[in-house]
PDB file of C-alpha atoms and ligand atoms in Angstrom:
ATOM      1  CA  UNK A   1    -124.270 -48.393-176.922  1.00  0.00           C
ATOM      2  CA  UNK A   2    -124.505 -45.335-174.800  1.00  0.00           C
ATOM      3  CA  UNK A   3    -125.455 -42.064-176.270  1.00  0.00           C
ATOM      4  CA  UNK A   4    -125.306 -38.672-174.659  1.00  0.00           C
ATOM      5  CA  UNK A   5    -127.477 -35.971-176.136  1.00  0.00           C
ATOM      6  CA  UNK A   6    -126.169 -32.683-175.050  1.00  0.00           C
ATOM      7  CA  UNK A   7    -128.472 -30.211-173.341  1.00  0.00           C
ATOM      8  CA  UNK A   8    -127.216 -27.636-175.812  1.00  0.00           C
ATOM      9  CA  UNK A   9    -128.643 -29.362-178.711  1.00  0.00           C
ATOM     10  CA  UNK A  10    -132.152 -30.058-177.445  1.00  0.00           C
ATOM     11  CA  UNK A  11    -132.638 -26.784-175.355  1.00  0.00           C
ATOM     12  CA  UNK A  12    -131.871 -23.379-176.037  1.00  0.00           C
ATOM     13  CA  UNK A  13    -128.967 -23.349-173.518  1.00  0.00           C
ATOM     14  CA  UNK A  14    -128.481 -19.620-172.970  1.00  0.00           C
ATOM     15  CA  UNK A  15    -132.138 -18.749-172.695  1.00  0.00           C
ATOM     16  CA  UNK A  16    -133.318 -17.044-169.443  1.00  0.00           C
ATOM     17  CA  UNK A  17    -136.085 -19.619-168.936  1.00  0.00           C
ATOM     18  CA  UNK A  18    -136.013 -23.366-169.542  1.00  0.00           C
ATOM     19  CA  UNK A  19    -136.605 -23.490-173.300  1.00  0.00           C
ATOM     20  CA  UNK A  20    -136.923 -26.505-175.630  1.00  0.00           C
ATOM     21  CA  UNK A  21    -135.441 -26.640-179.105  1.00  0.00           C
ATOM     22  CA  UNK A  22    -138.354 -28.330-180.600  1.00  0.00           C
ATOM     23  CA  UNK A  23    -136.891 -28.691-184.160  1.00  0.00           C
ATOM     24  CA  UNK A  24    -133.602 -30.129-182.898  1.00  0.00           C
ATOM     25  CA  UNK A  25    -135.398 -32.603-180.372  1.00  0.00           C
ATOM     26  CA  UNK A  26    -137.779 -33.756-183.138  1.00  0.00           C
ATOM     27  CA  UNK A  27    -135.001 -34.371-185.642  1.00  0.00           C
ATOM     28  CA  UNK A  28    -132.656 -35.955-183.035  1.00  0.00           C
ATOM     29  CA  UNK A  29    -135.104 -38.302-181.645  1.00  0.00           C
ATOM     30  CA  UNK A  30    -135.983 -39.310-185.308  1.00  0.00           C
ATOM     31  CA  UNK A  31    -132.310 -40.024-186.031  1.00  0.00           C
ATOM     32  CA  UNK A  32    -131.972 -42.051-182.790  1.00  0.00           C
ATOM     33  CA  UNK A  33    -135.019 -44.182-183.817  1.00  0.00           C
ATOM     34  CA  UNK A  34    -133.062 -45.699-186.679  1.00  0.00           C
ATOM     35  CA  UNK A  35    -130.911 -47.579-184.217  1.00  0.00           C
ATOM     36  CA  UNK A  36    -132.200 -50.949-183.134  1.00  0.00           C
ATOM     37  CA  UNK A  37    -129.821 -52.570-180.751  1.00  0.00           C
ATOM     38  CA  UNK A  38    -129.108 -52.190-177.092  1.00  0.00           C
ATOM     39  CA  UNK A  39    -129.125 -48.619-176.242  1.00  0.00           C
ATOM     40  CA  UNK A  40    -128.986 -46.296-173.272  1.00  0.00           C
ATOM     41  CA  UNK A  41    -129.630 -42.548-173.658  1.00  0.00           C
ATOM     42  CA  UNK A  42    -128.559 -39.879-171.306  1.00  0.00           C
ATOM     43  CA  UNK A  43    -129.390 -36.333-172.032  1.00  0.00           C
ATOM     44  CA  UNK A  44    -127.954 -33.012-170.576  1.00  0.00           C
ATOM     45  CA  UNK A  45    -130.120 -30.392-168.901  1.00  0.00           C
ATOM     46  CA  UNK A  46    -129.347 -27.298-170.856  1.00  0.00           C
ATOM     47  CA  UNK A  47    -131.419 -24.375-169.765  1.00  0.00           C
ATOM     48  CA  UNK A  48    -133.645 -26.753-167.783  1.00  0.00           C
ATOM     49  CA  UNK A  49    -130.921 -27.485-165.372  1.00  0.00           C
ATOM     50  CA  UNK A  50    -128.097 -25.042-165.363  1.00  0.00           C
ATOM     51  CA  UNK A  51    -130.198 -21.970-164.677  1.00  0.00           C
ATOM     52  CA  UNK A  52    -131.486 -23.553-161.284  1.00  0.00           C
ATOM     53  CA  UNK A  53    -128.242 -25.088-160.489  1.00  0.00           C
ATOM     54  CA  UNK A  54    -126.331 -21.907-160.725  1.00  0.00           C
ATOM     55  CA  UNK A  55    -128.971 -19.648-159.070  1.00  0.00           C
ATOM     56  CA  UNK A  56    -129.184 -21.925-156.033  1.00  0.00           C
ATOM     57  CA  UNK A  57    -125.537 -22.816-155.892  1.00  0.00           C
ATOM     58  CA  UNK A  58    -126.052 -26.496-155.712  1.00  0.00           C
ATOM     59  CA  UNK A  59    -122.739 -28.250-154.964  1.00  0.00           C
ATOM     60  CA  UNK A  60    -121.531 -25.259-153.171  1.00  0.00           C
ATOM     61  CA  UNK A  61    -120.610 -25.474-149.345  1.00  0.00           C
ATOM     62  CA  UNK A  62    -123.715 -24.816-147.381  1.00  0.00           C
ATOM     63  CA  UNK A  63    -123.623 -21.878-145.001  1.00  0.00           C
ATOM     64  CA  UNK A  64    -126.321 -21.323-142.338  1.00  0.00           C
ATOM     65  CA  UNK A  65    -129.734 -22.879-141.797  1.00  0.00           C
ATOM     66  CA  UNK A  66    -131.378 -20.394-144.138  1.00  0.00           C
ATOM     67  CA  UNK A  67    -128.834 -21.349-146.834  1.00  0.00           C
ATOM     68  CA  UNK A  68    -129.661 -25.008-146.391  1.00  0.00           C
ATOM     69  CA  UNK A  69    -133.494 -24.309-146.911  1.00  0.00           C
ATOM     70  CA  UNK A  70    -132.594 -22.325-149.921  1.00  0.00           C
ATOM     71  CA  UNK A  71    -130.665 -25.339-151.172  1.00  0.00           C
ATOM     72  CA  UNK A  72    -133.509 -27.646-150.450  1.00  0.00           C
ATOM     73  CA  UNK A  73    -135.652 -25.253-152.667  1.00  0.00           C
ATOM     74  CA  UNK A  74    -133.037 -25.469-155.312  1.00  0.00           C
ATOM     75  CA  UNK A  75    -132.660 -29.226-155.349  1.00  0.00           C
ATOM     76  CA  UNK A  76    -136.433 -29.528-155.646  1.00  0.00           C
ATOM     77  CA  UNK A  77    -136.717 -27.007-158.484  1.00  0.00           C
ATOM     78  CA  UNK A  78    -133.720 -28.404-160.527  1.00  0.00           C
ATOM     79  CA  UNK A  79    -135.095 -32.045-160.068  1.00  0.00           C
ATOM     80  CA  UNK A  80    -138.417 -30.991-161.221  1.00  0.00           C
ATOM     81  CA  UNK A  81    -137.234 -29.214-164.168  1.00  0.00           C
ATOM     82  CA  UNK A  82    -134.781 -31.778-165.501  1.00  0.00           C
ATOM     83  CA  UNK A  83    -137.486 -34.375-164.901  1.00  0.00           C
ATOM     84  CA  UNK A  84    -139.948 -32.460-167.084  1.00  0.00           C
ATOM     85  CA  UNK A  85    -137.217 -32.320-169.826  1.00  0.00           C
ATOM     86  CA  UNK A  86    -136.807 -36.116-169.446  1.00  0.00           C
ATOM     87  CA  UNK A  87    -140.518 -36.546-169.843  1.00  0.00           C
ATOM     88  CA  UNK A  88    -140.546 -34.454-172.935  1.00  0.00           C
ATOM     89  CA  UNK A  89    -137.633 -36.329-174.491  1.00  0.00           C
ATOM     90  CA  UNK A  90    -139.327 -39.617-173.735  1.00  0.00           C
ATOM     91  CA  UNK A  91    -142.495 -38.685-175.125  1.00  0.00           C
ATOM     92  CA  UNK A  92    -140.887 -37.440-178.333  1.00  0.00           C
ATOM     93  CA  UNK A  93    -138.988 -41.008-178.447  1.00  0.00           C
ATOM     94  CA  UNK A  94    -142.322 -42.676-178.147  1.00  0.00           C
ATOM     95  CA  UNK A  95    -143.820 -40.788-181.102  1.00  0.00           C
ATOM     96  CA  UNK A  96    -140.796 -42.160-183.107  1.00  0.00           C
ATOM     97  CA  UNK A  97    -141.503 -45.752-181.755  1.00  0.00           C
ATOM     98  CA  UNK A  98    -138.524 -45.940-179.362  1.00  0.00           C
ATOM     99  CA  UNK A  99    -139.503 -47.951-176.168  1.00  0.00           C
ATOM    100  CA  UNK A 100    -137.989 -45.168-173.868  1.00  0.00           C
ATOM    101  CA  UNK A 101    -138.152 -45.571-170.163  1.00  0.00           C
ATOM    102  CA  UNK A 102    -137.340 -42.391-168.264  1.00  0.00           C
ATOM    103  CA  UNK A 103    -135.081 -43.135-165.141  1.00  0.00           C
ATOM    104  CA  UNK A 104    -134.515 -40.476-162.599  1.00  0.00           C
ATOM    105  CA  UNK A 105    -130.887 -40.452-161.645  1.00  0.00           C
ATOM    106  CA  UNK A 106    -131.302 -38.705-158.286  1.00  0.00           C
ATOM    107  CA  UNK A 107    -133.617 -41.461-157.231  1.00  0.00           C
ATOM    108  CA  UNK A 108    -130.657 -43.991-156.970  1.00  0.00           C
ATOM    109  CA  UNK A 109    -127.380 -42.160-157.345  1.00  0.00           C
ATOM    110  CA  UNK A 110    -125.411 -40.588-154.426  1.00  0.00           C
ATOM    111  CA  UNK A 111    -122.121 -38.741-155.001  1.00  0.00           C
ATOM    112  CA  UNK A 112    -119.265 -38.247-152.530  1.00  0.00           C
ATOM    113  CA  UNK A 113    -117.510 -34.821-153.442  1.00  0.00           C
ATOM    114  CA  UNK A 114    -119.564 -34.714-156.743  1.00  0.00           C
ATOM    115  CA  UNK A 115    -118.277 -38.068-158.033  1.00  0.00           C
ATOM    116  CA  UNK A 116    -120.837 -40.995-158.397  1.00  0.00           C
ATOM    117  CA  UNK A 117    -120.369 -43.518-155.537  1.00  0.00           C
ATOM    118  CA  UNK A 118    -123.774 -45.016-154.954  1.00  0.00           C
ATOM    119  CA  UNK A 119    -125.342 -46.373-158.071  1.00  0.00           C
ATOM    120  CA  UNK A 120    -126.970 -49.812-158.694  1.00  0.00           C
ATOM    121  CA  UNK A 121    -127.100 -50.312-162.450  1.00  0.00           C
ATOM    122  CA  UNK A 122    -129.143 -53.672-162.204  1.00  0.00           C
ATOM    123  CA  UNK A 123    -132.399 -52.033-163.121  1.00  0.00           C
ATOM    124  CA  UNK A 124    -131.022 -50.218-166.088  1.00  0.00           C
ATOM    125  CA  UNK A 125    -129.621 -53.428-167.276  1.00  0.00           C
ATOM    126  CA  UNK A 126    -132.749 -55.232-166.833  1.00  0.00           C
ATOM    127  CA  UNK A 127    -134.552 -52.726-168.767  1.00  0.00           C
ATOM    128  CA  UNK A 128    -132.120 -53.023-171.748  1.00  0.00           C
ATOM    129  CA  UNK A 129    -132.210 -56.706-171.581  1.00  0.00           C
ATOM    130  CA  UNK A 130    -135.878 -56.681-172.087  1.00  0.00           C
ATOM    131  CA  UNK A 131    -135.799 -54.313-175.031  1.00  0.00           C
ATOM    132  CA  UNK A 132    -136.237 -51.076-173.522  1.00  0.00           C
ATOM    133  CA  UNK A 133    -134.224 -47.823-173.958  1.00  0.00           C
ATOM    134  CA  UNK A 134    -133.507 -46.277-170.561  1.00  0.00           C
ATOM    135  CA  UNK A 135    -133.170 -42.592-170.721  1.00  0.00           C
ATOM    136  CA  UNK A 136    -131.274 -40.782-167.856  1.00  0.00           C
ATOM    137  CA  UNK A 137    -130.079 -37.206-167.528  1.00  0.00           C
ATOM    138  CA  UNK A 138    -127.905 -34.859-165.688  1.00  0.00           C
ATOM    139  CA  UNK A 139    -129.551 -34.189-162.243  1.00  0.00           C
ATOM    140  CA  UNK A 140    -129.175 -32.717-158.822  1.00  0.00           C
ATOM    141  CA  UNK A 141    -128.433 -35.560-156.320  1.00  0.00           C
ATOM    142  CA  UNK A 142    -127.525 -36.168-152.750  1.00  0.00           C
ATOM    143  CA  UNK A 143    -123.802 -35.886-151.874  1.00  0.00           C
ATOM    144  CA  UNK A 144    -122.176 -37.625-148.916  1.00  0.00           C
ATOM    145  CA  UNK A 145    -120.005 -34.694-148.208  1.00  0.00           C
ATOM    146  CA  UNK A 146    -121.781 -32.935-145.251  1.00  0.00           C
ATOM    147  CA  UNK A 147    -120.475 -29.497-146.204  1.00  0.00           C
ATOM    148  CA  UNK A 148    -122.247 -29.549-149.493  1.00  0.00           C
ATOM    149  CA  UNK A 149    -124.926 -32.157-148.999  1.00  0.00           C
ATOM    150  CA  UNK A 150    -125.923 -31.875-152.759  1.00  0.00           C
ATOM    151  CA  UNK A 151    -124.311 -31.970-156.005  1.00  0.00           C
ATOM    152  CA  UNK A 152    -125.028 -31.615-159.722  1.00  0.00           C
ATOM    153  CA  UNK A 153    -124.034 -34.757-161.839  1.00  0.00           C
ATOM    154  CA  UNK A 154    -123.606 -34.179-165.531  1.00  0.00           C
ATOM    155  CA  UNK A 155    -124.896 -36.586-168.082  1.00  0.00           C
ATOM    156  CA  UNK A 156    -121.187 -36.941-169.143  1.00  0.00           C
ATOM    157  CA  UNK A 157    -120.262 -38.355-165.579  1.00  0.00           C
ATOM    158  CA  UNK A 158    -123.368 -40.855-165.895  1.00  0.00           C
ATOM    159  CA  UNK A 159    -122.435 -41.929-169.365  1.00  0.00           C
ATOM    160  CA  UNK A 160    -118.822 -42.636-168.282  1.00  0.00           C
ATOM    161  CA  UNK A 161    -119.920 -44.370-165.149  1.00  0.00           C
ATOM    162  CA  UNK A 162    -122.441 -46.623-166.988  1.00  0.00           C
ATOM    163  CA  UNK A 163    -120.180 -47.391-169.840  1.00  0.00           C
ATOM    164  CA  UNK A 164    -117.612 -48.731-167.377  1.00  0.00           C
ATOM    165  CA  UNK A 165    -120.012 -50.710-165.195  1.00  0.00           C
ATOM    166  CA  UNK A 166    -122.102 -52.105-168.133  1.00  0.00           C
ATOM    167  CA  UNK A 167    -119.129 -52.515-170.255  1.00  0.00           C
ATOM    168  CA  UNK A 168    -120.527 -50.634-173.249  1.00  0.00           C
ATOM    169  CA  UNK A 169    -119.166 -51.303-176.629  1.00  0.00           C
ATOM    170  CA  UNK A 170    -119.686 -47.804-177.956  1.00  0.00           C
ATOM    171  CA  UNK A 171    -120.043 -44.313-176.236  1.00  0.00           C
ATOM    172  CA  UNK A 172    -121.121 -41.362-178.254  1.00  0.00           C
ATOM    173  CA  UNK A 173    -121.262 -37.808-176.780  1.00  0.00           C
ATOM    174  CA  UNK A 174    -123.113 -35.346-178.990  1.00  0.00           C
ATOM    175  CA  UNK A 175    -122.840 -31.641-178.282  1.00  0.00           C
ATOM    176  CA  UNK A 176    -123.301 -28.382-180.187  1.00  0.00           C
ATOM    177  CA  UNK A 177    -119.621 -28.282-181.626  1.00  0.00           C
ATOM    178  CA  UNK A 178    -117.777 -30.634-183.962  1.00  0.00           C
ATOM    179  CA  UNK A 179    -115.303 -31.959-181.460  1.00  0.00           C
ATOM    180  CA  UNK A 180    -112.085 -30.873-179.920  1.00  0.00           C
ATOM    181  CA  UNK A 181    -109.803 -28.325-181.501  1.00  0.00           C
ATOM    182  CA  UNK A 182    -106.114 -27.391-181.281  1.00  0.00           C
ATOM    183  CA  UNK A 183    -107.178 -23.930-180.331  1.00  0.00           C
ATOM    184  CA  UNK A 184    -110.488 -22.113-179.791  1.00  0.00           C
ATOM    185  CA  UNK A 185    -112.116 -21.926-183.156  1.00  0.00           C
ATOM    186  CA  UNK A 186    -114.206 -18.907-182.156  1.00  0.00           C
ATOM    187  CA  UNK A 187    -111.085 -16.698-181.875  1.00  0.00           C
ATOM    188  CA  UNK A 188    -108.529 -18.595-183.808  1.00  0.00           C
ATOM    189  CA  UNK A 189    -109.372 -19.269-187.556  1.00  0.00           C
ATOM    190  CA  UNK A 190    -106.469 -21.555-187.845  1.00  0.00           C
ATOM    191  CA  UNK A 191    -107.649 -23.792-184.998  1.00  0.00           C
ATOM    192  CA  UNK A 192    -107.956 -27.378-186.424  1.00  0.00           C
ATOM    193  CA  UNK A 193    -110.363 -30.205-185.527  1.00  0.00           C
ATOM    194  CA  UNK A 194    -108.572 -33.074-183.824  1.00  0.00           C
ATOM    195  CA  UNK A 195    -109.636 -36.510-185.194  1.00  0.00           C
ATOM    196  CA  UNK A 196    -108.160 -38.335-182.189  1.00  0.00           C
ATOM    197  CA  UNK A 197    -107.403 -37.070-178.565  1.00  0.00           C
ATOM    198  CA  UNK A 198    -105.514 -38.945-176.056  1.00  0.00           C
ATOM    199  CA  UNK A 199    -104.307 -37.810-172.655  1.00  0.00           C
ATOM    200  CA  UNK A 200    -101.088 -36.508-174.287  1.00  0.00           C
ATOM    201  CA  UNK A 201    -102.855 -34.418-176.959  1.00  0.00           C
ATOM    202  CA  UNK A 202    -102.618 -30.556-176.975  1.00  0.00           C
ATOM    203  CA  UNK A 203    -106.210 -29.194-177.255  1.00  0.00           C
ATOM    204  CA  UNK A 204    -108.105 -26.388-176.155  1.00  0.00           C
ATOM    205  CA  UNK A 205    -111.645 -26.595-174.691  1.00  0.00           C
ATOM    206  CA  UNK A 206    -114.169 -23.819-173.637  1.00  0.00           C
ATOM    207  CA  UNK A 207    -114.285 -24.646-169.954  1.00  0.00           C
ATOM    208  CA  UNK A 208    -114.307 -21.030-168.852  1.00  0.00           C
ATOM    209  CA  UNK A 209    -116.061 -19.360-171.735  1.00  0.00           C
ATOM    210  CA  UNK A 210    -119.330 -20.705-171.012  1.00  0.00           C
ATOM    211  CA  UNK A 211    -120.229 -19.282-167.524  1.00  0.00           C
ATOM    212  CA  UNK A 212    -123.723 -20.756-167.648  1.00  0.00           C
ATOM    213  CA  UNK A 213    -122.404 -24.458-167.705  1.00  0.00           C
ATOM    214  CA  UNK A 214    -122.078 -25.688-164.068  1.00  0.00           C
ATOM    215  CA  UNK A 215    -120.533 -28.969-165.056  1.00  0.00           C
ATOM    216  CA  UNK A 216    -117.459 -27.764-166.892  1.00  0.00           C
ATOM    217  CA  UNK A 217    -118.433 -27.215-170.411  1.00  0.00           C
ATOM    218  CA  UNK A 218    -116.255 -29.216-173.033  1.00  0.00           C
ATOM    219  CA  UNK A 219    -113.324 -29.538-170.792  1.00  0.00           C
ATOM    220  CA  UNK A 220    -115.626 -31.341-168.136  1.00  0.00           C
ATOM    221  CA  UNK A 221    -116.664 -33.712-171.003  1.00  0.00           C
ATOM    222  CA  UNK A 222    -113.218 -34.427-172.346  1.00  0.00           C
ATOM    223  CA  UNK A 223    -112.011 -35.180-168.664  1.00  0.00           C
ATOM    224  CA  UNK A 224    -114.741 -37.787-168.117  1.00  0.00           C
ATOM    225  CA  UNK A 225    -113.941 -39.452-171.567  1.00  0.00           C
ATOM    226  CA  UNK A 226    -110.236 -39.400-171.031  1.00  0.00           C
ATOM    227  CA  UNK A 227    -110.739 -41.190-167.631  1.00  0.00           C
ATOM    228  CA  UNK A 228    -113.019 -43.665-169.487  1.00  0.00           C
ATOM    229  CA  UNK A 229    -110.318 -44.230-172.227  1.00  0.00           C
ATOM    230  CA  UNK A 230    -107.895 -45.015-169.352  1.00  0.00           C
ATOM    231  CA  UNK A 231    -110.201 -47.910-168.375  1.00  0.00           C
ATOM    232  CA  UNK A 232    -110.053 -49.262-172.063  1.00  0.00           C
ATOM    233  CA  UNK A 233    -113.516 -47.652-173.475  1.00  0.00           C
ATOM    234  CA  UNK A 234    -113.074 -45.390-176.438  1.00  0.00           C
ATOM    235  CA  UNK A 235    -115.618 -42.700-177.106  1.00  0.00           C
ATOM    236  CA  UNK A 236    -116.547 -40.242-179.867  1.00  0.00           C
ATOM    237  CA  UNK A 237    -117.516 -36.544-179.630  1.00  0.00           C
ATOM    238  CA  UNK A 238    -119.960 -35.510-182.489  1.00  0.00           C
ATOM    239  CA  UNK A 239    -121.976 -32.368-183.278  1.00  0.00           C
ATOM    240  CA  UNK A 240    -125.756 -33.130-182.790  1.00  0.00           C
ATOM    241  CA  UNK A 241    -126.780 -29.881-184.465  1.00  0.00           C
ATOM    242  CA  UNK A 242    -125.588 -31.042-187.900  1.00  0.00           C
ATOM    243  CA  UNK A 243    -128.525 -33.007-189.407  1.00  0.00           C
ATOM    244  CA  UNK A 244    -127.731 -36.594-189.910  1.00  0.00           C
ATOM    245  CA  UNK A 245    -124.855 -36.934-187.551  1.00  0.00           C
ATOM    246  CA  UNK A 246    -126.395 -38.859-184.890  1.00  0.00           C
ATOM    247  CA  UNK A 247    -127.906 -41.237-187.424  1.00  0.00           C
ATOM    248  CA  UNK A 248    -124.639 -41.929-189.089  1.00  0.00           C
ATOM    249  CA  UNK A 249    -122.733 -42.153-185.758  1.00  0.00           C
ATOM    250  CA  UNK A 250    -125.342 -44.617-184.366  1.00  0.00           C
ATOM    251  CA  UNK A 251    -125.075 -46.754-187.453  1.00  0.00           C
ATOM    252  CA  UNK A 252    -121.390 -46.937-187.043  1.00  0.00           C
ATOM    253  CA  UNK A 253    -120.534 -44.839-190.191  1.00  0.00           C
ATOM    254  CA  UNK A 254    -117.959 -42.081-190.326  1.00  0.00           C
ATOM    255  CA  UNK A 255    -118.741 -38.773-188.958  1.00  0.00           C
ATOM    256  CA  UNK A 256    -116.854 -35.542-188.476  1.00  0.00           C
ATOM    257  CA  UNK A 257    -115.852 -35.480-184.796  1.00  0.00           C
ATOM    258  CA  UNK A 258    -113.184 -36.525-182.229  1.00  0.00           C
ATOM    259  CA  UNK A 259    -112.427 -39.914-180.997  1.00  0.00           C
ATOM    260  CA  UNK A 260    -111.303 -40.102-177.520  1.00  0.00           C
ATOM    261  CA  UNK A 261    -108.775 -42.931-176.822  1.00  0.00           C
TER     262      UNK A 261
HETATM  263  C1  IPE B   1    -126.280 -30.899-166.118  1.00  0.00           C
HETATM  264  O1  IPE B   1    -125.904 -31.933-166.972  1.00  0.00           O
HETATM  265  C2  IPE B   1    -127.161 -31.232-165.023  1.00  0.00           C
HETATM  266  C3  IPE B   1    -127.820 -30.133-164.366  1.00  0.00           C
HETATM  267  C4  IPE B   1    -127.501 -28.829-164.376  1.00  0.00           C
HETATM  268  C5  IPE B   1    -128.958 -30.390-163.473  1.00  0.00           C
HETATM  269  P1  IPE B   1    -125.107 -31.827-168.149  1.00  0.00           P
HETATM  270  O2  IPE B   1    -123.887 -31.089-167.823  1.00  0.00           O
HETATM  271  O3  IPE B   1    -124.949 -33.257-168.828  1.00  0.00           O
HETATM  272  O4  IPE B   1    -125.869 -30.947-169.257  1.00  0.00           O
HETATM  273  P2  IPE B   1    -125.455 -30.198-170.569  1.00  0.00           P
HETATM  274  O5  IPE B   1    -125.437 -31.270-171.537  1.00  0.00           O
HETATM  275  O6  IPE B   1    -124.186 -29.512-170.318  1.00  0.00           O
HETATM  276  O7  IPE B   1    -126.637 -29.272-170.965  1.00  0.00           O
END
């Protein structure tokens, strides 16, 4: 099973500085610890990543030499910040008895035009086979496109890639909303949660509402998961902020949310 823990659930996403949501992290890792079969966790960056990615314009076309130097600093700062978050997530998982192994995506993933092209999953697979729980995350990576040279990969892109390569049985994406709606529930009280979304569904996501999200907000997530569904792997979006949801979802019980198929 591959579980994405959204950055908005474990950090205070709209904070000015990288800020952890201690209470949620503690509860979510506790809920995850109830699962005891093959598991890969991928977490988002929240305020540990989006702030730097946006400030330094990582993934934008690089201008002059100074701009490149600025981007180098940005890649370093972004990587260091999300790695710190990963360390905190893994440490919390260890406290709950989960054999979590932090794996740095930018050390073995290269994108081309922001899509993963180089990524050897053998190490991840071997960790899983030995009983570990690899924990990856959205990161700033090298990109083969010489105009941009660097890109941000979301945890959502990573789960879709790993799910396909490793033939995952189940994919759960947790975030800070219940799922996909017929319209924006914040502005339309009649908006209804969709239990199932396929590529033909009419739905509304918040891509443009959350300016701090460099990886496309909910619409970025749905796109990754619809592509995955196209390859025959179904997934589920749930709200990690509702206590008990992750535990129910990982144990295969019914949870409020949206199935993408
Ligand atoms: C973003 O990853 C990675 C960086 C900004 C470095 P995600 O897109 O998966 O993060 P969340 O879940 O939206 O916070």
